[in-house]
PDB file of C-alpha atoms in Angstrom:
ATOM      1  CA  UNK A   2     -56.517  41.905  52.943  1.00  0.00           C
ATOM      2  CA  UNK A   3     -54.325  41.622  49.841  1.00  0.00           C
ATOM      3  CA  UNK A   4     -52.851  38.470  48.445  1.00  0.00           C
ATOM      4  CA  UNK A   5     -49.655  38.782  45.861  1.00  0.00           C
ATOM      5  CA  UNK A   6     -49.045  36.088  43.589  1.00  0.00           C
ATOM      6  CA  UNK A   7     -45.827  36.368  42.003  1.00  0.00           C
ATOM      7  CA  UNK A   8     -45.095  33.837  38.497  1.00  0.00           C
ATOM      8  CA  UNK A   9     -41.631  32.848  38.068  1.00  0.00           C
ATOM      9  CA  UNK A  10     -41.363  31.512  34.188  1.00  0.00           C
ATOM     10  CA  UNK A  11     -37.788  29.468  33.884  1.00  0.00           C
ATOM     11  CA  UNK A  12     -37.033  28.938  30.199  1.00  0.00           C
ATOM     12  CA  UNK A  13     -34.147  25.937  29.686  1.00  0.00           C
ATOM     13  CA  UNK A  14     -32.256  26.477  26.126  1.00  0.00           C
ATOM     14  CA  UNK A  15     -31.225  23.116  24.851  1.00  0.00           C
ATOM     15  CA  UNK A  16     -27.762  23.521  22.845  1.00  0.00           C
ATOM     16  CA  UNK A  17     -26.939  20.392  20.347  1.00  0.00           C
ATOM     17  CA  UNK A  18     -23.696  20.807  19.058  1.00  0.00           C
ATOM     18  CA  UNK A  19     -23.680  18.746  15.610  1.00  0.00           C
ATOM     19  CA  UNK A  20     -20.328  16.512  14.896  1.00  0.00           C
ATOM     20  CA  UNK A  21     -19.694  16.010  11.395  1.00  0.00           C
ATOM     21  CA  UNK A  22     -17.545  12.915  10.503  1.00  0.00           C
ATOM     22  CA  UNK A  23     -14.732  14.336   8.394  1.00  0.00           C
ATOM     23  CA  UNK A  24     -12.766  12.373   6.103  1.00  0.00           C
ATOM     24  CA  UNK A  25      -9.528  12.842   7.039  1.00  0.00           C
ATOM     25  CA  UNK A  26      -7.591  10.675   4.108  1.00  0.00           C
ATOM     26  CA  UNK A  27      -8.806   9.338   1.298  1.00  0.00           C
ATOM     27  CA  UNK A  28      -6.173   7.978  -0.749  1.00  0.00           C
ATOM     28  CA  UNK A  29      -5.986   6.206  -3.514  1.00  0.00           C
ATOM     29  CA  UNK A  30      -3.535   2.987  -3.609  1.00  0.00           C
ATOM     30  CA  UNK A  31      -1.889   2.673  -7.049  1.00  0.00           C
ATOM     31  CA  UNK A  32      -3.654   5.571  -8.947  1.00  0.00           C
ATOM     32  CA  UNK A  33      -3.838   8.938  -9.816  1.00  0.00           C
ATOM     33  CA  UNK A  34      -5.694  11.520  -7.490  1.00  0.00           C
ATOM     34  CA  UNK A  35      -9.566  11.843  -8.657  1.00  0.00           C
ATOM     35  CA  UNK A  36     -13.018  13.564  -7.638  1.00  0.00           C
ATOM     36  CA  UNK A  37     -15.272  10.528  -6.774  1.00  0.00           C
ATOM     37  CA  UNK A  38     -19.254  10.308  -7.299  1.00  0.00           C
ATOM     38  CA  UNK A  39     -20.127  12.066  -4.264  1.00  0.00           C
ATOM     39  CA  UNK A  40     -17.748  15.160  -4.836  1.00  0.00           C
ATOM     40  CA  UNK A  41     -15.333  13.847  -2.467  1.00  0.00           C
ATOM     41  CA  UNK A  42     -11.408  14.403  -3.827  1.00  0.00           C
ATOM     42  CA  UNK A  43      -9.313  11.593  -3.753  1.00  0.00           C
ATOM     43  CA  UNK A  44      -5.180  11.907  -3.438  1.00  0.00           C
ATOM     44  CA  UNK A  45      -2.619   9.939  -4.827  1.00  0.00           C
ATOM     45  CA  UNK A  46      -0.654   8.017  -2.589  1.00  0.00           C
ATOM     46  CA  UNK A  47       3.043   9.483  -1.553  1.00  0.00           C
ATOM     47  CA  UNK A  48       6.175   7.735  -1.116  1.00  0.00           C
ATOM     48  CA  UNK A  49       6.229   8.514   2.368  1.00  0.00           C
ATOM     49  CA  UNK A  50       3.122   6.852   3.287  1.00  0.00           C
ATOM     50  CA  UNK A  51       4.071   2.964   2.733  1.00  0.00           C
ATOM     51  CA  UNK A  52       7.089   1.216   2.995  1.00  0.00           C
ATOM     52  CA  UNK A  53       7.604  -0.259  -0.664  1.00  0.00           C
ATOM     53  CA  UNK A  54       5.845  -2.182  -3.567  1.00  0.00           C
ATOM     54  CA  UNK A  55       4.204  -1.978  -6.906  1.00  0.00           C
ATOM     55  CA  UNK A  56       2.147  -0.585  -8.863  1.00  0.00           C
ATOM     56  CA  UNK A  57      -0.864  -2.387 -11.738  1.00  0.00           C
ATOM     57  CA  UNK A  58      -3.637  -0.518 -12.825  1.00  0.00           C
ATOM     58  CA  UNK A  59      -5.696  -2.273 -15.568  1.00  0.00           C
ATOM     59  CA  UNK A  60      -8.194   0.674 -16.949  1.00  0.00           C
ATOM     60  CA  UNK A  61      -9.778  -1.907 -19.887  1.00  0.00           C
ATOM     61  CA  UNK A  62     -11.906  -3.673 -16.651  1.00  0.00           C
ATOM     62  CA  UNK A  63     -14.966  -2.155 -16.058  1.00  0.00           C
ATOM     63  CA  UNK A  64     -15.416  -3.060 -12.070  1.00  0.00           C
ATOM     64  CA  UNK A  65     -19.060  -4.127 -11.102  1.00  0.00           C
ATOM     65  CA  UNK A  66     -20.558  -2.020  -8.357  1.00  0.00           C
ATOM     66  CA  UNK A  67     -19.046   1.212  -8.951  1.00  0.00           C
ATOM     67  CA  UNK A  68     -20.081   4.053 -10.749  1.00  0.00           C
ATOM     68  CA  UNK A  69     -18.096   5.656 -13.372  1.00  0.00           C
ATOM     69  CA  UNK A  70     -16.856   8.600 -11.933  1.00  0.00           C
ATOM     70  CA  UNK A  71     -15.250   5.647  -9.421  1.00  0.00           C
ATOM     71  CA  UNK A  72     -13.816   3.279 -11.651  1.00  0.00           C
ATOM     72  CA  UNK A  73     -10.353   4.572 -11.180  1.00  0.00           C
ATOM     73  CA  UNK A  74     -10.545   3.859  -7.092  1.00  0.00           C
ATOM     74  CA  UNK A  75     -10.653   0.426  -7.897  1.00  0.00           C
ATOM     75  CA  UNK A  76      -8.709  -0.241 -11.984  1.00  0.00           C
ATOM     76  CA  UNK A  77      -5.693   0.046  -9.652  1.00  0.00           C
ATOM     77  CA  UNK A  78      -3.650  -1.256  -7.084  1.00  0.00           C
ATOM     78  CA  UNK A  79      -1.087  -0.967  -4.592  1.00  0.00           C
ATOM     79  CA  UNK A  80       0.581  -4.503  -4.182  1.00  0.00           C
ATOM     80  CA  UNK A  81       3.483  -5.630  -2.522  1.00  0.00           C
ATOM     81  CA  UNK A  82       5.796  -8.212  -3.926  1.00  0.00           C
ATOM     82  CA  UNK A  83      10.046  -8.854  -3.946  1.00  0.00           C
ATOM     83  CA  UNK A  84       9.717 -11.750  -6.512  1.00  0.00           C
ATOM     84  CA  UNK A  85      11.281 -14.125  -3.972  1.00  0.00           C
ATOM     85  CA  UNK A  86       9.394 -16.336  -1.731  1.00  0.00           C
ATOM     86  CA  UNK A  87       6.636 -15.164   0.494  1.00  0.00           C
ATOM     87  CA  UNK A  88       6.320 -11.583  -0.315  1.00  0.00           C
ATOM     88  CA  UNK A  89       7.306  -8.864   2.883  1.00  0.00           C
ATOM     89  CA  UNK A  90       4.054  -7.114   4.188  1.00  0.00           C
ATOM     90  CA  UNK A  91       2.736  -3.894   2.463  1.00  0.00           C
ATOM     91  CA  UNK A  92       2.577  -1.249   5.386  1.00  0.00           C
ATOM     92  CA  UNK A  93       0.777   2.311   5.242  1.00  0.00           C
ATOM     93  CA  UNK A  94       2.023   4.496   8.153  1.00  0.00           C
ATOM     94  CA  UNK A  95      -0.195   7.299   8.066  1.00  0.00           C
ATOM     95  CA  UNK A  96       0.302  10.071  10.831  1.00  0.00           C
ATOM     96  CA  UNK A  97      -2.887  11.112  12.697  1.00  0.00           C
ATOM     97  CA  UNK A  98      -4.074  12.396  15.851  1.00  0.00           C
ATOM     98  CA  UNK A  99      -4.969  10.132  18.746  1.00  0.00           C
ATOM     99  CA  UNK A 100      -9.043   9.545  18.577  1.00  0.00           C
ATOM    100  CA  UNK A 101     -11.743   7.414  17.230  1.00  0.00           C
ATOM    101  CA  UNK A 102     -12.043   6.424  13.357  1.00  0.00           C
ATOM    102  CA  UNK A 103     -13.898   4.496  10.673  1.00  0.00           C
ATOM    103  CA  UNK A 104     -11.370   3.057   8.801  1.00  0.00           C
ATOM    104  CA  UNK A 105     -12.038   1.720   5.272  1.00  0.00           C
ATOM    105  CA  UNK A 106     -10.147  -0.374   2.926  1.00  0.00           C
ATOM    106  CA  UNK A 107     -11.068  -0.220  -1.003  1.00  0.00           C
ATOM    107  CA  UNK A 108     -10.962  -3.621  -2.982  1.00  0.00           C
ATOM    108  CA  UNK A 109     -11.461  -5.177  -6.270  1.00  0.00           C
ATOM    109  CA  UNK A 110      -9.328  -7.808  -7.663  1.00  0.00           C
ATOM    110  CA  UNK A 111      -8.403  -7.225 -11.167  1.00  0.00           C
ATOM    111  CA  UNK A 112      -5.487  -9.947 -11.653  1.00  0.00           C
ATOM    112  CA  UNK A 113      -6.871 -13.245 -10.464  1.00  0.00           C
ATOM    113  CA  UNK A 114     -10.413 -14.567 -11.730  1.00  0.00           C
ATOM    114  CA  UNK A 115     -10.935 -17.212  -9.427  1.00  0.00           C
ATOM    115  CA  UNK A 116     -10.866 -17.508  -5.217  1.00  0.00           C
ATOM    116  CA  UNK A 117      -7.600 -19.098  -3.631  1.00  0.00           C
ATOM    117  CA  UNK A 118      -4.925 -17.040  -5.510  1.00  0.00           C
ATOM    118  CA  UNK A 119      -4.788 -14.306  -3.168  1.00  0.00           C
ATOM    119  CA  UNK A 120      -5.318 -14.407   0.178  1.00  0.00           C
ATOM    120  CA  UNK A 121      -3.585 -12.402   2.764  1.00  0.00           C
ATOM    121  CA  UNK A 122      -4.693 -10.769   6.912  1.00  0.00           C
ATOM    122  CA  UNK A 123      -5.228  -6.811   7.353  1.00  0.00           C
ATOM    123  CA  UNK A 124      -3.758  -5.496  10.761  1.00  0.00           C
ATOM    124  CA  UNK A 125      -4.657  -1.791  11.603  1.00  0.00           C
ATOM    125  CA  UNK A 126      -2.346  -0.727  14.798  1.00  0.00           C
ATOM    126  CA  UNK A 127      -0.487  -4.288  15.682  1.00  0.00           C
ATOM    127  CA  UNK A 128      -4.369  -5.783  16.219  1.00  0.00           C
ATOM    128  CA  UNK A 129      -5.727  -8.210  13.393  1.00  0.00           C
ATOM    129  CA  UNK A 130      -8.657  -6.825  12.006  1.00  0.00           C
ATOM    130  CA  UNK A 131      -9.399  -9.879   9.353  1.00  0.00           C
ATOM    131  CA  UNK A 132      -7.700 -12.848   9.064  1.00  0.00           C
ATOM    132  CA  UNK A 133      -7.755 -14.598   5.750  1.00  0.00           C
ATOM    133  CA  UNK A 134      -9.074 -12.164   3.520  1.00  0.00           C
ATOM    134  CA  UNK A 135     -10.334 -13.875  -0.506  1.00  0.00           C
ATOM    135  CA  UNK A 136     -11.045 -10.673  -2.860  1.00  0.00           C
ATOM    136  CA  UNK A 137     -12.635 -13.444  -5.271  1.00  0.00           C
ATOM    137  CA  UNK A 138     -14.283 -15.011  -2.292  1.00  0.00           C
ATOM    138  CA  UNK A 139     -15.191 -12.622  -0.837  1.00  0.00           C
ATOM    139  CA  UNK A 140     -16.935 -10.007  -3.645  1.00  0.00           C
ATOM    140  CA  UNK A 141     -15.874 -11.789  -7.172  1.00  0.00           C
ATOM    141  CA  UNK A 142     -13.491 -10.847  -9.997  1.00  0.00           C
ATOM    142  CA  UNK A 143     -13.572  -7.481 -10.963  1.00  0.00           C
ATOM    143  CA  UNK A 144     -15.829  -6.378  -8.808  1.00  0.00           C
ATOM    144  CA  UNK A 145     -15.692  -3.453  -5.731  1.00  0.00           C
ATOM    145  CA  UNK A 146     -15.414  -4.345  -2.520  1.00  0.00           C
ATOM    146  CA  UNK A 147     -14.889  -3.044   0.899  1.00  0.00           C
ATOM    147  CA  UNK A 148     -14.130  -3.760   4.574  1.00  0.00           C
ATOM    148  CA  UNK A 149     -14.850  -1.499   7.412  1.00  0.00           C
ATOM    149  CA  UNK A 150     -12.902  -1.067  10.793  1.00  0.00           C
ATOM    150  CA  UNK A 151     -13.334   1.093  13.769  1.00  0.00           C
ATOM    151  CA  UNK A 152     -10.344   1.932  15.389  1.00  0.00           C
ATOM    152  CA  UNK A 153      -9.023   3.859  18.655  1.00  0.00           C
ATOM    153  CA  UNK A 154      -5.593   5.623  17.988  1.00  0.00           C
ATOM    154  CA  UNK A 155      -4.004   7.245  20.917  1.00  0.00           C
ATOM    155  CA  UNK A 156      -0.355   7.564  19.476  1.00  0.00           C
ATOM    156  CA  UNK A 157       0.300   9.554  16.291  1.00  0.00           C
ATOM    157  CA  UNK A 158       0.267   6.751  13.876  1.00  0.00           C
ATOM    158  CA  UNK A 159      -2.043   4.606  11.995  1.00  0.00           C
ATOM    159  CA  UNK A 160      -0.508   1.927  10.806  1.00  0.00           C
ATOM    160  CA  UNK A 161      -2.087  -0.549   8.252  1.00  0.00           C
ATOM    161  CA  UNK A 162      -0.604  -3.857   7.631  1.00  0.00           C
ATOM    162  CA  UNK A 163      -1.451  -6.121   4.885  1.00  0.00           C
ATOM    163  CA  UNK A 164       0.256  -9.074   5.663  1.00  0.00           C
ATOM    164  CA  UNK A 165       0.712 -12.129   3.359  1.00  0.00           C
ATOM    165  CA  UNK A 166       0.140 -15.524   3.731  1.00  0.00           C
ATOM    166  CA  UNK A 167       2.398 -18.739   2.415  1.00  0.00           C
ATOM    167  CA  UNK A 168       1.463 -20.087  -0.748  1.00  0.00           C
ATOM    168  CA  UNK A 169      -0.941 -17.240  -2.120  1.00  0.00           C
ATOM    169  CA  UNK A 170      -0.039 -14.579  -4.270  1.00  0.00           C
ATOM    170  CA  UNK A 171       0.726 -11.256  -2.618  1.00  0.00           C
ATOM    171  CA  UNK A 172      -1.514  -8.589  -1.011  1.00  0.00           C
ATOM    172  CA  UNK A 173      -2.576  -5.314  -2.529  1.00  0.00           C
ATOM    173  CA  UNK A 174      -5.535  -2.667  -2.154  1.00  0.00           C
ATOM    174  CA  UNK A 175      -7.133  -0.007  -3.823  1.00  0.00           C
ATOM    175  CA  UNK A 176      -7.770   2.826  -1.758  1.00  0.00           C
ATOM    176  CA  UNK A 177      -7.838   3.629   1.754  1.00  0.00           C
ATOM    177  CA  UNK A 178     -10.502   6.281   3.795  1.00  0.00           C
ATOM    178  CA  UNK A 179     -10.116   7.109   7.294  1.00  0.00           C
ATOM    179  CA  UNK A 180     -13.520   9.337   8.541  1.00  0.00           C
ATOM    180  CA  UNK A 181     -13.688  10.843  12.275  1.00  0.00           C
ATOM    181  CA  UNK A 182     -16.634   9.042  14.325  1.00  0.00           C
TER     182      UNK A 182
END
């Protein structure tokens, strides 16, 4: 008698596909466009991405907490004020395509030295994001400062409101990054 023993060997090939969070804007409010520290290329913002405002850069700060090559980001500003009353709300309308983002908004103030002067809520997409936001408070004078967000588009827009509050001056920001998760 003969006995056959037949192996079978099954080899399973794993696949990981690797997602790479891409920076998909990276603007900077109030300034000139720029190569940061870590290579990445910073543009100028255009017309068509907010609604209205001004302008103040003040290059003769040096801003704690950033490097050199990222001074720039945050010696400007994008700030919205009429000069009457309560000023409107500074809005970025920046078209996109409907998924999940990191959303992060650059800061330093570079006008007022102490907290209580400025003080204003962020909205990203009609939701508030942060209600009562201090520069001064919340990081110091002069000195960089960020805040975070992650956000679910599923229309075509991101839309970034910085909305003012009575009785404090008006709101402004420095630069704005939106990264794929």
């Amino acid at each position: 008698t003969t006995t056959t023993t037949t192996t079978t060997k099954t080899t399973t090939t794993t696949t990981t596909v690797a997602t790479t969070k891409r920076d998909v804007y990276l603007i900077n409010c109030g300034g000139p466009g720029f190569t940061d520290s870590q290579g990445r290329v910073w543009t100028a913002e255009t017309p068509s991405m907010f609604n209205t405002g001004d302008v103040f850069t003040a290059t003769d700060i040096t801003i704690i907490g950033a490097a050199p090559a990222d001074q720039i980001l945050y010696q400007s500003e994008h700030f919205r004020f009429d000069g009457i009353g309560i000023p409107p709300t500074l809005i970025y309308t920046l078209p996109i395509t409907p998924a999940k983002y990191t959303v992060t908004l650059y800061f330093a103030e570079i006008f007022w030295f102490q907290p209580d002067m400025r003080m204003f809520h962020i909205n990203i997409n009609g939701a508030r994001m942060l209600s009562n936001y201090d520069i001064v408070a919340s990081a110091g004078f002069a000195t960089a400062t960020s805040q975070t967000f992650a956000v679910t588009v599923t229309g075509t827009q991101l839309v970034i409101e910085l909305v003012p509050i009575e009785t404090y001056d008006n709101p402004k920001i420095s630069g704005i990054q939106v990264t794929t998760i």
